[in-house]
C-alpha cells in the first residue's frame, strides 16, 4: 500500500478517508487478540485444564460429592427465584421509565444503576445489618421463626439486589427508542393497559428481554461478594457454587475446586451462546 | 358533534393550547392549519384523549370527555408516522381493534376476517394482509394505518399530518382518495397539516391556529377573501407583505400604483399581495422583470418593484424577458394597520 500512486489501476487501492494505515490496523488487531487471549481465553482454558489434570475421573467424582451437589442445587434454586423476580421488576421499571413521565423519574433511573456501582460486599453487609440477629428487623423476624441472613432468603435477596439492573438496563434504551406511539395507537383502538402491554409492548421487546434475562441469570449463578457475606458458609446448606469453589480451593483440593469452577464457567458459556443465538434470530 | 371550549394546556410553563374554541358539524371535513409549534397536534391529541388539558372542555355528541379515557372514546386516530404495530402483519394490525374487544362485543373469527378483507379492499390493498409494515411503502403504510383506525367504526376520524411523510405525487393522489372516503363513510374528520394547499383544497372548513389558539375558522374561500388578521393573511395564498400608507380609501405604495381598500384606518399599513393580485404588462413602468420561468402552470413571473420582489401574473400573450421593464397593476389587496408582529403566521 503506498500513497504515492493513488487511483492508478492495478497498483494500490486508494485509502478511504476513514481508513487507518495497514500497519496500524494490524497492530490494533494484534493487541486486541493478545489482550483477549491473555485475560479471557487463557484463564478459561486454565480452569478446564486444572480440573482435568488428573483425568476425567477425579473431576467427575468431585462433582458427585454431596456438598458439591448441594451447592449446585442451591445455586440453581437461588437463580430460579431471583431471575423471575428481576424479570418482573426490571420490566416494570423499564416500562415506567420509558413510557411514562412522573416525578422522581430521574432518581429512579439513577437508582437502578446503584447495584452496579456499589461494591457487592456492601450490598451483602446491608442485608446483614437489616435482617441479621443484631439488625433492625432481624429480632422481629426471628420471633416469628423467619431466618433471613445465613439462610436461603438472604442469599436470594442479595442476588436479586446485585442482578437487578441487567433486565432494566437492557430494556430502557430500546423502549425509549421505540417511543410510545404504538401504545397510544393501541389505546385509541380500545386497548386497556394490560392488552397494550401484552400485545404491543412485550412483543416489541421480547429479544432484548430474553438477552437481559440470560445475562441476569449468568450473574445470579456466579455472584460471589454479596452472597458470601450473607451466606455463613454452612457446607451443604448455604454454600452456592462460587462459595464452594473458594472453600475447596482454600483446602488445597485443587481438582475439586476447578471441577466446580469449570461447571460454573460452562453454565456461563452456555448462557452466552444462547444469547448469541438469540441475537442472530433477531 | 365536536365542541371544544376554552381549552388550555401548558407544557412546563409554555402554553401549547391557550384557549382553543372550535365546533365541528357532523359530516364535516376540517383542516387544522398552522405553523409548527402552533398547537395543532396537541389539540388533536387532546381530542383523542392522549393529552390531558389543564382547563376547558371537549364535548363529543354532547358528552363531556374529561373523564373518558382514550380507549373508550371510539375515535379513529391516524398518527403522523402511522405507529403501525411493527411485529404484526397488516391483517393483524387492522384486526387489532376488533380482537381486543371484550368477549361479548367481539365479532367471531370469520367475521373479523371478513371485515379486515373489506377494509383492505377499501384502502386498495387487497391481498396485502400477510405483509409486515416494514415491507410496505410509505403510502401503503398510511393506508394500513387508516384501515386500522376505521376497523373500530369510529364516527370521528383524526389524522395527524396524514400526508406529511409522503412524496408529492403520492400525496396528491391520497388527498383526493381520502376526501372521497370521508364522504362515502359519512365520517366527521379533522386533520392536521402545515400545508395550506392541502388544507384549502380538501377541507370544508379550515381552522387556522397560531400560538395555541384558533385565530380563524372558515371556509377556504372566506379565508382567502377575508383573513381575520395580518397573520392569517400572511400565512395564506403565498402573500407577500408590502408596506403602504392608507389615505382617502386607497393604499399607496412606494413603487406600485395605489389600490382601493375599504374599512381600514388611515395611516401606515401592511398590504398582503398574492401573485393573483398583481397583473404585469410589458411597457415602460416602475417595475422590472426579475425572473421568468415556464412550468406546467404557465409562466411564473417575478417582478422587482422598488425594493420588493413580487410574484405576478403576466398579461396574456406576453413572453417576459429578464430585465425587461414592465407595469404592474394591483388588482386587489388585503390591508391591515401596521403593528408589531404583523406578517407573522
XYZ file of C-alpha atoms in Angstrom:
627
model
C 0.000 0.000 0.000
C 1.509 3.269 -0.968
C 0.055 6.711 -1.045
C 2.272 7.760 -3.967
C 0.063 6.241 -6.650
C -3.476 6.996 -5.686
C -6.135 5.699 -8.006
C -3.784 4.201 -10.607
C -5.358 0.960 -11.799
C -3.618 -2.220 -10.793
C -1.318 -0.537 -8.309
C -2.898 0.199 -4.975
C -6.431 0.792 -3.878
C -6.641 4.378 -2.646
C -7.242 4.557 1.066
C -10.670 5.618 2.199
C -10.597 8.773 4.335
C -11.793 6.873 7.403
C -9.298 4.041 6.965
C -6.106 3.832 9.015
C -2.800 2.722 7.521
C -2.310 -1.027 7.279
C 0.389 -1.339 9.937
C -1.821 0.455 12.452
C -4.784 -1.765 11.675
C -2.695 -4.889 12.125
C -1.140 -3.597 15.322
C -4.515 -2.804 16.819
C -5.929 -6.187 15.851
C -2.923 -7.961 17.306
C -3.204 -6.008 20.525
C -6.863 -6.916 20.848
C -6.197 -10.588 20.184
C -3.308 -10.727 22.657
C -5.293 -8.999 25.392
C -8.313 -11.183 24.746
C -6.177 -14.307 24.824
C -4.276 -13.374 27.960
C -7.128 -12.088 30.032
C -10.097 -14.091 28.809
C -9.148 -17.179 26.908
C -6.112 -18.282 28.932
C -7.907 -18.262 32.317
C -10.843 -20.111 30.807
C -8.533 -22.782 29.389
C -6.681 -22.931 32.718
C -9.903 -23.646 34.597
C -10.692 -26.670 32.475
C -7.058 -27.804 32.268
C -6.678 -27.759 36.052
C -9.982 -29.549 36.533
C -8.929 -32.356 34.203
C -5.274 -32.509 35.266
C -5.677 -35.930 36.818
C -8.128 -37.073 34.205
C -11.876 -37.063 33.905
C -12.490 -39.475 36.792
C -11.437 -37.326 39.743
C -13.164 -34.297 38.272
C -16.465 -36.135 37.916
C -16.042 -37.627 41.376
C -15.525 -34.145 42.812
C -18.770 -33.023 41.229
C -20.551 -36.041 42.662
C -19.586 -35.084 46.210
C -22.757 -34.412 48.275
C -21.572 -30.918 49.288
C -20.852 -30.035 45.676
C -24.242 -31.310 44.580
C -25.893 -29.294 47.336
C -24.040 -26.192 46.134
C -25.219 -26.767 42.560
C -28.805 -27.251 43.720
C -28.701 -24.142 45.892
C -27.221 -22.052 43.075
C -29.920 -23.161 40.681
C -32.621 -22.553 43.290
C -31.394 -19.040 44.071
C -31.229 -18.199 40.374
C -34.666 -19.733 39.812
C -36.141 -17.330 42.365
C -34.026 -14.227 41.735
C -34.242 -14.202 37.925
C -38.055 -14.239 37.650
C -38.287 -11.563 40.336
C -35.857 -9.379 38.415
C -37.643 -10.154 35.177
C -40.896 -8.752 36.521
C -39.230 -5.912 38.429
C -36.961 -4.971 35.546
C -39.772 -4.907 33.009
C -41.942 -2.851 35.359
C -39.145 -0.346 35.973
C -38.234 -0.069 32.294
C -41.877 0.275 31.263
C -42.437 3.029 33.812
C -39.284 4.911 32.877
C -39.547 4.571 29.117
C -43.263 5.085 28.617
C -44.422 7.482 31.312
C -43.473 10.817 32.795
C -43.686 11.067 36.545
C -41.973 12.981 39.316
C -38.855 11.193 40.504
C -38.221 9.503 37.146
C -34.609 10.693 37.058
C -33.984 9.471 40.574
C -35.391 6.070 39.729
C -33.214 5.848 36.620
C -30.128 6.523 38.712
C -31.224 4.153 41.474
C -31.481 1.291 39.011
C -27.745 1.594 38.413
C -26.962 1.531 42.114
C -26.304 -2.225 42.374
C -23.656 -1.877 39.646
C -21.851 0.943 41.366
C -21.993 -0.330 44.937
C -19.490 -2.990 45.923
C -21.285 -6.361 46.256
C -19.721 -6.821 49.687
C -21.507 -3.695 50.873
C -24.793 -4.928 49.418
C -24.353 -8.099 51.438
C -23.425 -6.225 54.599
C -26.537 -4.070 54.298
C -28.705 -7.158 54.403
C -26.848 -8.441 57.438
C -27.390 -5.064 59.127
C -31.084 -5.015 58.330
C -32.035 -8.658 58.732
C -29.210 -10.027 60.942
C -29.606 -11.129 64.577
C -28.487 -7.695 65.778
C -30.118 -5.879 62.859
C -33.174 -3.670 62.607
C -35.670 -6.271 61.509
C -33.745 -9.413 62.482
C -35.054 -9.871 66.058
C -38.631 -9.171 64.983
C -38.403 -11.760 62.212
C -36.650 -14.262 64.450
C -39.516 -14.150 66.939
C -41.725 -15.257 64.093
C -39.376 -18.050 63.110
C -38.066 -16.427 59.932
C -34.336 -16.516 59.349
C -33.098 -14.327 56.542
C -29.364 -13.991 56.975
C -27.287 -17.176 56.771
C -30.224 -18.841 55.051
C -31.879 -19.084 51.639
C -33.902 -15.807 51.894
C -30.694 -13.819 52.490
C -28.974 -15.429 49.501
C -31.966 -14.700 47.309
C -32.282 -11.079 48.492
C -28.588 -10.386 47.932
C -28.697 -11.973 44.488
C -31.810 -10.037 43.484
C -30.167 -6.794 44.543
C -26.921 -7.413 42.702
C -28.535 -8.593 39.468
C -31.456 -6.173 39.345
C -30.017 -3.767 36.738
C -29.498 -6.341 33.975
C -33.068 -6.614 32.724
C -33.989 -2.957 33.251
C -30.777 -1.679 31.679
C -31.195 -3.824 28.580
C -34.776 -2.702 28.104
C -34.753 1.022 28.878
C -32.773 2.266 25.834
C -34.744 0.032 23.480
C -38.095 1.057 24.898
C -37.168 4.717 24.882
C -36.074 4.368 21.288
C -39.348 2.723 20.309
C -41.309 5.569 21.858
C -44.883 5.312 22.928
C -46.855 5.915 19.761
C -47.609 2.223 19.234
C -49.038 2.081 22.739
C -51.018 5.238 22.042
C -52.350 3.698 18.854
C -53.398 0.638 20.839
C -55.177 2.899 23.345
C -57.148 4.718 20.655
C -58.164 1.315 19.304
C -59.651 0.403 22.662
C -56.846 -1.497 24.408
C -56.581 -1.333 28.177
C -53.236 -1.224 29.975
C -52.739 -4.974 30.108
C -53.735 -5.553 26.473
C -51.401 -2.735 25.454
C -48.534 -4.357 27.320
C -49.331 -7.918 26.297
C -49.942 -7.327 22.590
C -47.810 -4.308 21.760
C -45.038 -3.609 24.252
C -43.990 -7.153 25.120
C -43.637 -8.459 21.547
C -41.527 -5.410 20.692
C -39.042 -6.093 23.481
C -39.016 -9.882 23.607
C -35.493 -10.446 22.250
C -33.927 -7.772 24.398
C -35.835 -9.128 27.356
C -34.510 -12.644 26.804
C -30.997 -11.357 26.428
C -31.315 -9.349 29.653
C -32.705 -12.363 31.487
C -29.836 -14.557 30.317
C -27.244 -12.041 31.498
C -29.107 -11.689 34.781
C -29.103 -15.461 35.149
C -25.382 -15.767 34.413
C -24.601 -13.207 37.056
C -27.077 -14.666 39.557
C -25.330 -18.018 39.380
C -21.865 -16.504 39.557
C -22.341 -13.843 42.227
C -19.759 -14.129 44.977
C -19.292 -10.987 47.056
C -22.762 -10.165 48.337
C -23.697 -13.816 48.682
C -20.507 -14.554 50.587
C -21.416 -12.022 53.276
C -24.968 -13.280 53.880
C -24.256 -16.981 53.389
C -22.465 -18.003 56.578
C -20.698 -20.728 54.565
C -22.523 -23.702 56.014
C -21.433 -26.622 53.884
C -24.182 -28.441 52.111
C -26.666 -25.844 53.286
C -25.843 -22.219 52.454
C -22.937 -22.630 50.064
C -23.559 -21.680 46.468
C -21.198 -22.824 43.733
C -18.860 -19.812 43.797
C -18.580 -20.079 47.599
C -17.969 -23.804 47.368
C -15.149 -23.225 44.886
C -13.471 -20.873 47.331
C -13.729 -23.320 50.217
C -12.328 -26.195 48.184
C -9.509 -24.037 46.931
C -8.593 -22.879 50.408
C -8.473 -26.521 51.468
C -5.991 -27.265 48.677
C -8.471 -29.544 46.887
C -7.471 -28.041 43.571
C -9.007 -30.634 41.274
C -12.356 -30.438 43.035
C -12.243 -26.642 43.134
C -11.518 -26.363 39.443
C -14.073 -29.027 38.584
C -16.830 -26.988 40.242
C -15.386 -23.789 38.737
C -15.386 -25.470 35.340
C -19.033 -26.386 35.707
C -19.829 -22.793 36.646
C -17.866 -21.492 33.664
C -19.680 -23.952 31.442
C -23.037 -22.608 32.618
C -21.853 -19.106 31.780
C -20.650 -20.190 28.342
C -23.959 -21.875 27.601
C -25.742 -18.682 28.633
C -23.572 -16.576 26.344
C -24.062 -18.991 23.486
C -27.822 -18.869 23.984
C -27.661 -15.095 23.953
C -25.645 -15.083 20.730
C -28.121 -17.455 19.090
C -30.987 -15.218 20.177
C -29.345 -12.144 18.750
C -28.922 -13.986 15.471
C -32.558 -14.993 15.437
C -33.491 -11.375 15.907
C -70.648 16.939 17.120
C -67.248 18.015 18.443
C -67.210 21.101 20.610
C -64.070 22.492 22.169
C -64.353 25.356 24.616
C -61.615 27.284 26.386
C -59.041 24.500 26.113
C -55.772 25.243 27.907
C -52.693 23.050 28.163
C -49.262 24.010 29.441
C -46.050 22.056 28.923
C -43.512 23.039 31.534
C -44.543 26.684 31.583
C -45.173 27.017 27.848
C -48.771 27.289 26.722
C -49.319 24.695 23.996
C -53.050 25.368 23.971
C -54.165 28.794 25.041
C -57.946 28.926 24.987
C -58.948 26.909 21.936
C -62.519 27.295 20.710
C -63.742 25.041 17.932
C -67.037 23.477 16.915
C -67.339 20.863 14.188
C -70.585 19.934 12.484
C -71.410 16.293 11.770
C -70.002 15.096 8.477
C -67.561 17.950 8.134
C -64.035 17.588 6.807
C -61.963 20.141 8.677
C -58.293 21.056 8.445
C -56.246 22.343 11.351
C -53.709 24.581 9.685
C -50.786 26.236 11.366
C -47.030 26.542 11.543
C -45.131 24.020 13.644
C -45.496 24.780 17.326
C -48.905 26.385 16.872
C -50.564 23.656 18.945
C -52.456 21.792 16.243
C -51.127 18.342 17.065
C -51.633 18.967 20.779
C -55.252 19.885 20.098
C -55.768 16.747 18.038
C -54.227 14.576 20.739
C -56.399 16.243 23.367
C -59.481 15.304 21.392
C -58.330 11.681 21.258
C -57.612 11.587 24.981
C -53.839 11.298 24.541
C -53.193 14.656 26.198
C -54.873 15.978 29.296
C -55.858 19.636 29.110
C -55.427 21.793 32.227
C -58.700 23.629 31.645
C -61.574 23.772 29.226
C -63.926 21.230 27.805
C -64.101 18.755 24.956
C -67.590 17.535 24.148
C -68.347 14.864 21.586
C -72.011 14.357 20.748
C -72.809 16.487 23.747
C -70.885 14.297 26.176
C -68.077 15.781 28.259
C -64.909 13.814 27.544
C -62.947 14.888 30.630
C -63.400 11.563 32.435
C -63.423 9.362 29.337
C -60.104 7.581 28.680
C -58.722 7.321 25.158
C -59.718 3.671 24.800
C -63.379 4.458 25.409
C -63.702 7.427 23.089
C -64.127 5.373 19.942
C -62.206 7.888 17.876
C -60.157 6.813 14.885
C -56.658 8.264 15.076
C -54.044 8.147 12.345
C -50.611 9.012 13.662
C -48.077 11.073 11.815
C -45.644 8.196 11.448
C -48.525 5.724 11.317
C -47.459 3.884 14.516
C -48.231 0.531 12.947
C -47.531 -2.426 15.216
C -44.219 -3.493 13.766
C -44.356 -7.108 14.889
C -47.821 -7.701 13.453
C -48.848 -8.342 9.877
C -51.075 -5.906 8.061
C -54.009 -8.210 8.768
C -53.224 -8.347 12.487
C -52.773 -4.603 12.619
C -56.195 -3.975 11.154
C -57.828 -6.723 13.222
C -56.313 -5.419 16.477
C -59.170 -3.123 17.428
C -61.674 -5.924 16.894
C -59.708 -8.694 18.601
C -59.217 -6.808 21.852
C -62.878 -6.029 22.328
C -64.479 -7.572 25.405
C -65.745 -11.056 24.650
C -69.414 -10.173 24.466
C -68.776 -7.422 21.879
C -66.092 -9.234 19.917
C -67.021 -10.433 16.442
C -66.243 -14.073 15.619
C -63.060 -15.129 13.816
C -64.742 -15.422 10.453
C -66.470 -12.091 10.903
C -63.172 -10.389 11.809
C -61.538 -11.947 8.754
C -64.316 -10.688 6.538
C -64.174 -7.179 7.996
C -60.409 -6.962 7.562
C -60.638 -8.082 3.938
C -63.318 -5.457 3.392
C -61.113 -2.770 4.872
C -58.121 -3.938 2.834
C -60.239 -3.584 -0.283
C -61.454 -0.189 0.896
C -57.896 1.131 1.248
C -56.962 -0.570 -2.023
C -54.548 -3.074 -0.539
C -56.273 -6.373 -1.295
C -54.104 -9.434 -0.711
C -51.544 -7.500 1.331
C -52.745 -8.813 4.695
C -49.745 -11.100 5.160
C -47.092 -8.401 4.814
C -45.308 -6.723 7.674
C -45.236 -2.931 7.976
C -41.556 -2.709 7.045
C -42.332 -4.419 3.746
C -44.675 -1.606 2.697
C -44.108 1.757 1.055
C -44.992 4.952 2.893
C -48.264 5.369 1.058
C -49.254 1.773 1.772
C -48.441 2.134 5.473
C -50.538 5.251 5.557
C -53.492 3.353 4.172
C -52.994 0.453 6.586
C -52.995 2.962 9.451
C -56.239 4.349 8.100
C -57.810 0.907 7.740
C -56.760 0.046 11.296
C -58.374 3.229 12.609
C -61.547 2.575 10.621
C -61.849 -1.010 11.856
C -63.416 0.119 15.121
C -66.065 2.000 13.117
C -65.376 5.412 14.558
C -67.657 8.322 13.822
C -64.827 10.769 14.240
C -61.548 10.409 12.413
C -58.492 12.395 13.497
C -55.428 12.499 11.271
C -52.081 13.986 12.291
C -50.200 15.259 9.230
C -51.625 12.379 7.200
C -49.589 13.172 4.111
C -46.531 14.639 5.772
C -44.125 11.780 5.143
C -45.140 11.034 1.564
C -43.633 12.279 -1.663
C -45.510 14.928 -3.611
C -47.139 12.685 -6.204
C -48.437 10.061 -3.756
C -49.602 12.877 -1.510
C -51.828 14.390 -4.174
C -53.360 11.041 -5.063
C -54.049 10.120 -1.462
C -55.582 13.502 -0.721
C -58.429 13.091 -3.148
C -58.899 9.473 -2.267
C -59.143 10.336 1.441
C -61.669 13.057 0.759
C -63.763 10.579 -1.235
C -63.554 8.041 1.556
C -64.676 10.596 4.116
C -67.728 11.476 2.047
C -68.581 7.842 1.392
C -68.350 6.731 5.028
C -70.131 9.764 6.445
C -67.334 10.496 8.915
C -66.557 13.669 10.738
C -62.862 14.227 10.124
C -60.269 16.610 11.445
C -56.783 16.610 10.010
C -53.670 18.483 10.982
C -51.484 19.998 8.313
C -48.955 22.741 7.845
C -49.522 22.720 4.103
C -52.026 25.377 3.125
C -52.641 23.898 -0.328
C -53.691 20.681 1.316
C -55.972 22.470 3.757
C -57.569 24.820 1.254
C -58.031 22.141 -1.365
C -59.509 19.367 0.777
C -61.336 20.841 3.706
C -64.896 22.104 4.033
C -63.602 24.488 6.633
C -60.128 25.382 7.801
C -59.201 26.274 11.372
C -56.061 28.385 11.335
C -54.046 28.003 14.540
C -51.419 30.292 15.971
C -49.808 30.358 19.417
C -52.176 27.757 20.812
C -55.349 29.400 19.597
C -57.711 29.081 16.672
C -57.452 32.525 15.099
C -59.892 31.929 12.273
C -62.261 29.124 11.365
C -63.864 29.495 7.972
C -64.341 28.062 4.521
C -61.298 28.235 2.236
C -62.987 30.905 0.094
C -63.786 33.108 3.091
C -60.265 32.663 4.484
C -58.680 33.827 1.255
C -61.124 36.674 0.706
C -61.242 37.980 4.268
C -58.384 36.880 6.505
C -59.092 37.767 10.123
C -55.758 39.440 10.742
C -52.377 40.164 9.265
C -51.025 36.837 10.500
C -53.607 34.793 8.657
C -53.257 36.957 5.560
C -49.514 36.429 5.547
C -49.858 32.693 6.042
C -52.281 32.016 3.201
C -52.015 32.153 -0.563
C -48.294 32.914 -0.808
C -48.934 36.524 0.093
C -46.029 38.942 0.333
C -46.314 41.750 2.881
C -45.640 45.202 1.449
C -45.609 48.420 3.430
C -48.157 51.019 2.409
C -49.949 54.118 3.540
C -53.735 54.252 3.713
C -55.161 57.605 2.636
C -58.575 58.558 1.224
C -59.817 54.996 0.771
C -56.703 53.898 -1.088
C -53.481 52.136 -0.180
C -50.402 53.902 -1.523
C -47.176 52.072 -2.186
C -43.634 53.259 -2.713
C -43.266 51.673 -6.140
C -46.671 50.354 -7.120
C -49.857 52.069 -8.217
C -52.436 52.585 -5.432
C -55.340 50.233 -4.873
C -58.734 50.878 -3.341
C -59.278 49.483 0.161
C -62.298 49.546 2.400
C -62.669 49.836 6.136
C -59.017 50.261 7.010
C -57.921 53.007 9.382
C -55.893 55.811 7.807
C -52.151 55.722 8.385
C -49.346 53.235 7.973
C -50.404 49.791 6.878
C -49.297 46.420 5.597
C -50.729 45.112 2.366
C -50.632 41.407 1.590
C -50.226 40.833 -2.110
C -50.660 37.425 -3.727
C -49.485 36.505 -7.204
C -53.094 36.616 -8.444
C -53.486 40.167 -7.123
C -50.832 41.555 -9.430
C -51.109 41.893 -13.170
C -47.896 42.663 -15.075
C -47.833 44.139 -18.568
C -44.922 44.969 -20.833
C -44.025 48.605 -21.285
C -42.261 51.396 -19.516
C -43.211 51.402 -15.851
C -41.956 51.331 -12.299
C -41.163 47.610 -12.291
C -38.692 45.243 -13.929
C -38.794 41.520 -14.690
C -36.542 39.812 -12.137
C -37.172 36.231 -13.238
C -39.481 34.342 -15.576
C -39.796 30.600 -15.621
C -42.102 28.303 -17.555
C -43.675 25.331 -15.813
C -46.769 23.186 -16.075
C -48.982 26.002 -14.923
C -47.748 28.630 -17.377
C -45.240 31.382 -16.771
C -44.088 32.086 -13.233
C -43.098 35.707 -13.205
C -41.201 37.545 -10.510
C -41.026 41.306 -10.765
C -38.960 43.776 -8.846
C -40.857 46.881 -7.785
C -38.804 49.301 -5.763
C -37.078 47.069 -3.245
C -39.579 44.241 -3.110
C -39.727 41.087 -5.190
C -43.272 40.035 -6.047
C -44.791 37.199 -7.981
C -47.226 38.473 -10.574
C -49.455 37.199 -13.376
C -48.167 38.179 -16.824
C -50.740 39.630 -19.208
C -51.904 37.103 -21.822
C -49.656 36.626 -24.818
C -46.664 38.352 -23.292
C -43.385 36.422 -23.041
C -41.442 38.270 -20.364
C -37.676 38.555 -20.659
C -35.409 39.005 -17.716
C -34.525 42.661 -17.134
C -37.413 43.926 -19.255
C -39.303 46.921 -17.886
C -42.977 46.400 -17.067
C -46.041 47.929 -15.489
C -47.745 46.280 -12.538
C -51.394 46.806 -11.662
C -52.597 45.914 -8.182
C -55.980 44.249 -8.663
C -56.745 43.635 -5.007
C -55.016 43.683 -1.641
C -55.773 42.806 1.946
C -54.556 45.692 4.066
C -54.127 45.804 7.829
C -52.971 48.663 10.051
C -49.320 48.269 10.934
C -48.407 46.878 14.297
C -45.683 44.763 15.793
C -45.816 41.155 14.778
C -47.711 41.837 11.584
C -46.992 39.358 8.853
C -46.296 36.518 11.252
C -48.354 33.379 10.904
